[in-house]
XYZ file of C-alpha atoms in Angstrom:
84
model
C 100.430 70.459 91.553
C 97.839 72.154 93.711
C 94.533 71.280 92.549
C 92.337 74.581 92.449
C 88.170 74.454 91.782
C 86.789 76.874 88.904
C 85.866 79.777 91.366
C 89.104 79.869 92.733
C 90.740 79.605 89.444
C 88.293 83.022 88.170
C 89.101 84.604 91.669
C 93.000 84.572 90.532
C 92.503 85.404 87.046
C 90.253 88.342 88.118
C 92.807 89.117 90.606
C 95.812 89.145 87.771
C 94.156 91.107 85.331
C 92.566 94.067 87.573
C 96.731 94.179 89.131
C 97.687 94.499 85.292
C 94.892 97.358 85.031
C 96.134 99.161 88.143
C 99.981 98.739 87.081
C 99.544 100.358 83.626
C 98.236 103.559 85.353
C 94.431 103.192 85.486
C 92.685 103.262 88.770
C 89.119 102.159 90.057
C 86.452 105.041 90.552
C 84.246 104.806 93.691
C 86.469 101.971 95.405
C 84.768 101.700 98.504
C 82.410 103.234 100.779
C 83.026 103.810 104.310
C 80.201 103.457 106.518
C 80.843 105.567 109.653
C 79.067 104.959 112.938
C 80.917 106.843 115.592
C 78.793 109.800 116.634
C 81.244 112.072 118.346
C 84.285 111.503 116.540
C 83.684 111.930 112.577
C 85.053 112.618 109.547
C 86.913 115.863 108.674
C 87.032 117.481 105.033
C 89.976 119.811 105.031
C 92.694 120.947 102.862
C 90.885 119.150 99.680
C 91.651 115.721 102.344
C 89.372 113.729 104.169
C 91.126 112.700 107.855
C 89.349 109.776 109.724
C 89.843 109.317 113.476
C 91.479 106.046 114.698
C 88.501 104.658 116.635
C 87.986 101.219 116.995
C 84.524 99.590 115.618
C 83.599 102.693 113.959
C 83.910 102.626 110.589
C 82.698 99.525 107.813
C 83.974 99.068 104.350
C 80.469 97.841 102.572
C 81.493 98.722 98.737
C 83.788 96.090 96.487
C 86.428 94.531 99.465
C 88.017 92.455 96.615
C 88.933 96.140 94.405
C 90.105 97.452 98.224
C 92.384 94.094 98.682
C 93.625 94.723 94.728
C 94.698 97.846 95.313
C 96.602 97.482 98.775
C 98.499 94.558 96.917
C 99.015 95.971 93.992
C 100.889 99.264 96.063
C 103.022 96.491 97.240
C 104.436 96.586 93.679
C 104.005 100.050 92.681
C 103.708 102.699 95.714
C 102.337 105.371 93.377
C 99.115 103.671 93.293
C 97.928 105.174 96.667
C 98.213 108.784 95.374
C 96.415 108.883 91.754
């Protein structure tokens, strides 16, 4: 049996109950902000979308990383999640 300290132990159990939130439909609001630092190629807002270049080094998720990491693992599960 894998011994596990009390912060890794919360880190699952937080992990396990905001997959059970996503699963049963609810989403986070505000899940991350992208902090964009390329200049010359930015951004577009078109077609009620938002379409980011590809650029290398540009961009910086600085808002909740854990929520971000939730939700791509929880799409593993349930591929609607992307699209509510």
């Amino acid at each position: 049996m894998k011994t596990v300290s009390s912060n890794e132990y919360l880190i699952d159990n937080e992990l396990l109950q905001q997959k059970k939130y996503l699963l049963v439909g609810n989403t986070f609001f505000s899940t991350f902000i992208l902090n964009w630092t390329d200049k010359k190629l930015t951004p577009e807002f078109k077609n009620k979308g938002i379409y980011i270049p590809i650029v290398p080094s540009s961009a910086q998720v600085i808002n909740d990383q854990r929520s971000l990491v939730r939700l791509l693992e929880t799409d593993k599960e349930d591929s609607t999640i992307g699209v509510r």
